[in-house]
Amino acid sequence: LEFRRVLFRSGGQLSTRAESPTLRKGEHVLPQRHRMRTSAEFSHAFRSGIRTGRRNIVVSTAKNPGKTTQVGFIVSKAVGNAVTRNLVKRRLRELAALTCAAHPEGYAIAVRALPASAEASWDQLRRDYESALETTFAKLDRPQNRPNDEGTS
């Protein structure tokens, strides 16, 4: 994923922000159908899924066949004040929107932000998210190693 810096006006001052080349304006919002809302949905991702941690986040991914991919975020007060927590959530939501565009069906993804995420740059958070997500996808796609029941009597 590549992002470019764009200029915009905020309160009469020029500022910059990252803009995704793959998403048009307004598409960076995670659609409602892809949002995890209930504790049962989070439980499914944590209990049935594969968990992988990085310095800034922990990602739990479970297969959810036949359903739209859903992503949920857990950002506790340990991350920081409300402004910091919302900044982390906005960054993660934009990354999740890209994930849902690439994998529109079949996964339940829960992302827990660790306290270190408050100090992480956009690039660090993106690298941790992408790396953890790729690892969980690889583990989910790996065939299960089950003992062979035939001939063991």
Short mmCIF file of C-alpha atoms in Angstrom, two decimals:
data_model
loop_
_atom_site.label_atom_id
_atom_site.label_comp_id
_atom_site.label_asym_id
_atom_site.label_seq_id
_atom_site.Cartn_x
_atom_site.Cartn_y
_atom_site.Cartn_z
CA LEU A 1 0.00 0.00 0.00
CA GLU A 2 1.35 3.37 -0.94
CA PHE A 3 0.14 6.65 0.39
CA ARG A 4 0.82 10.14 -0.84
CA ARG A 5 0.81 13.38 1.12
CA VAL A 6 -1.79 15.96 0.08
CA LEU A 7 -2.34 19.55 1.15
CA PHE A 8 -5.64 20.66 2.64
CA ARG A 9 -6.96 23.70 4.47
CA SER A 10 -7.81 23.40 8.13
CA GLY A 11 -8.93 26.54 9.94
CA GLY A 12 -7.26 28.79 7.36
CA GLN A 13 -3.90 26.98 7.68
CA LEU A 14 -2.35 24.59 5.22
CA SER A 15 -1.70 21.10 6.55
CA THR A 16 -0.83 17.73 5.06
CA ARG A 17 -2.40 14.32 5.42
CA ALA A 18 -1.85 10.87 3.96
CA GLU A 19 -4.15 9.90 1.13
CA SER A 20 -4.54 6.43 -0.28
CA PRO A 21 -4.13 6.13 -4.07
CA THR A 22 -6.44 3.09 -4.16
CA LEU A 23 -9.41 4.74 -2.46
CA ARG A 24 -11.42 7.68 -3.72
CA LYS A 25 -12.50 10.46 -1.40
CA GLY A 26 -15.03 9.13 1.11
CA GLU A 27 -14.10 5.47 0.53
CA HIS A 28 -11.58 5.37 3.38
CA VAL A 29 -14.46 4.94 5.80
CA LEU A 30 -15.04 1.37 6.90
CA PRO A 31 -18.57 0.51 5.68
CA GLN A 32 -21.14 -0.36 8.35
CA ARG A 33 -21.55 -3.94 7.07
CA HIS A 34 -17.85 -4.57 7.73
CA ARG A 35 -17.88 -3.35 11.35
CA MET A 36 -17.89 -5.70 14.29
CA ARG A 37 -20.40 -4.53 16.90
CA THR A 38 -21.41 -7.30 19.31
CA SER A 39 -19.40 -9.13 21.93
CA ALA A 40 -20.32 -12.42 20.21
CA GLU A 41 -18.60 -11.25 17.02
CA PHE A 42 -15.46 -10.27 18.95
CA SER A 43 -15.55 -13.57 20.87
CA HIS A 44 -15.70 -15.53 17.62
CA ALA A 45 -12.60 -13.73 16.31
CA PHE A 46 -10.65 -14.22 19.55
CA ARG A 47 -11.72 -17.75 20.46
CA SER A 48 -11.92 -19.36 17.03
CA GLY A 49 -9.19 -17.38 15.35
CA ILE A 50 -5.46 -17.21 14.98
CA ARG A 51 -3.71 -14.54 17.04
CA THR A 52 -0.54 -12.74 16.03
CA GLY A 53 1.09 -9.87 17.89
CA ARG A 54 3.41 -7.07 16.91
CA ARG A 55 4.90 -4.19 18.89
CA ASN A 56 1.86 -1.93 18.42
CA ILE A 57 -1.09 -4.27 17.85
CA VAL A 58 -2.44 -7.80 18.25
CA VAL A 59 -4.57 -9.18 15.39
CA SER A 60 -6.96 -12.13 15.78
CA THR A 61 -8.42 -13.51 12.56
CA ALA A 62 -11.02 -16.25 12.19
CA LYS A 63 -12.63 -17.69 9.10
CA ASN A 64 -16.24 -16.60 8.67
CA PRO A 65 -17.41 -18.49 5.54
CA GLY A 66 -20.35 -17.08 3.63
CA LYS A 67 -20.40 -13.79 5.55
CA THR A 68 -18.94 -10.39 4.82
CA THR A 69 -15.55 -9.70 6.34
CA GLN A 70 -15.95 -7.86 9.63
CA VAL A 71 -13.31 -5.87 11.49
CA GLY A 72 -13.45 -4.66 15.08
CA PHE A 73 -11.09 -2.58 17.18
CA ILE A 74 -10.21 -2.62 20.86
CA VAL A 75 -8.37 0.51 21.98
CA SER A 76 -8.26 0.74 25.77
CA LYS A 77 -7.54 3.72 27.99
CA ALA A 78 -4.01 2.35 28.42
CA VAL A 79 -3.32 3.63 24.89
CA GLY A 80 -3.87 7.24 25.98
CA ASN A 81 -6.48 9.95 26.25
CA ALA A 82 -9.55 10.13 24.00
CA VAL A 83 -7.77 12.14 21.31
CA THR A 84 -4.94 9.60 21.09
CA ARG A 85 -7.29 6.60 21.12
CA ASN A 86 -9.41 8.09 18.35
CA LEU A 87 -6.33 8.83 16.25
CA VAL A 88 -5.22 5.20 16.56
CA LYS A 89 -8.75 3.99 15.70
CA ARG A 90 -8.98 6.25 12.63
CA ARG A 91 -5.65 4.94 11.33
CA LEU A 92 -6.66 1.32 11.93
CA ARG A 93 -10.08 1.89 10.32
CA GLU A 94 -8.45 3.16 7.14
CA LEU A 95 -6.20 0.08 7.00
CA ALA A 96 -9.24 -2.13 7.65
CA ALA A 97 -11.13 -0.50 4.77
CA LEU A 98 -8.32 -1.57 2.45
CA THR A 99 -8.43 -5.09 3.91
CA CYS A 100 -12.20 -5.33 3.33
CA ALA A 101 -11.76 -4.13 -0.24
CA ALA A 102 -9.19 -6.91 -0.84
CA HIS A 103 -11.08 -9.60 1.13
CA PRO A 104 -14.79 -8.67 1.07
CA GLU A 105 -15.99 -12.02 2.44
CA GLY A 106 -14.94 -14.79 4.74
CA TYR A 107 -13.08 -13.30 7.73
CA ALA A 108 -13.66 -11.94 11.23
CA ILE A 109 -10.76 -9.70 12.27
CA ALA A 110 -10.29 -8.19 15.73
CA VAL A 111 -7.49 -5.67 16.23
CA ARG A 112 -6.30 -4.80 19.75
CA ALA A 113 -4.16 -1.67 19.97
CA LEU A 114 -1.35 -1.91 22.52
CA PRO A 115 -0.13 1.11 24.53
CA ALA A 116 2.88 1.48 22.21
CA SER A 117 0.51 2.33 19.33
CA ALA A 118 -0.02 5.80 20.84
CA GLU A 119 3.55 6.75 19.93
CA ALA A 120 3.67 4.84 16.64
CA SER A 121 3.84 6.68 13.35
CA TRP A 122 1.41 5.95 10.54
CA ASP A 123 4.03 3.85 8.74
CA GLN A 124 4.90 1.81 11.84
CA LEU A 125 1.24 1.08 12.53
CA ARG A 126 0.63 0.17 8.88
CA ARG A 127 3.64 -2.19 8.78
CA ASP A 128 2.58 -3.90 12.02
CA TYR A 129 -1.02 -4.28 10.82
CA GLU A 130 -0.11 -5.64 7.40
CA SER A 131 2.52 -7.99 8.79
CA ALA A 132 0.25 -9.39 11.51
CA LEU A 133 -2.66 -9.76 9.10
CA GLU A 134 -0.56 -11.57 6.50
CA THR A 135 0.71 -13.95 9.18
CA THR A 136 -2.80 -14.76 10.41
CA PHE A 137 -4.04 -15.31 6.84
CA ALA A 138 -1.10 -17.65 6.16
CA LYS A 139 -1.79 -19.62 9.35
CA LEU A 140 -5.50 -19.88 8.54
CA ASP A 141 -4.77 -21.16 5.03
CA ARG A 142 -2.28 -23.75 6.29
CA PRO A 143 -3.72 -27.30 6.25
CA GLN A 144 -4.50 -28.73 9.68
CA ASN A 145 -2.04 -31.38 10.85
CA ARG A 146 -4.25 -34.13 12.21
CA PRO A 147 -3.04 -37.55 13.29
CA ASN A 148 -3.86 -40.33 10.89
CA ASP A 149 -6.48 -42.57 12.54
CA GLU A 150 -6.08 -45.35 10.00
CA GLY A 151 -3.71 -48.18 10.91
CA THR A 152 -2.96 -46.98 14.43
CA SER A 153 -4.87 -49.81 16.17
#
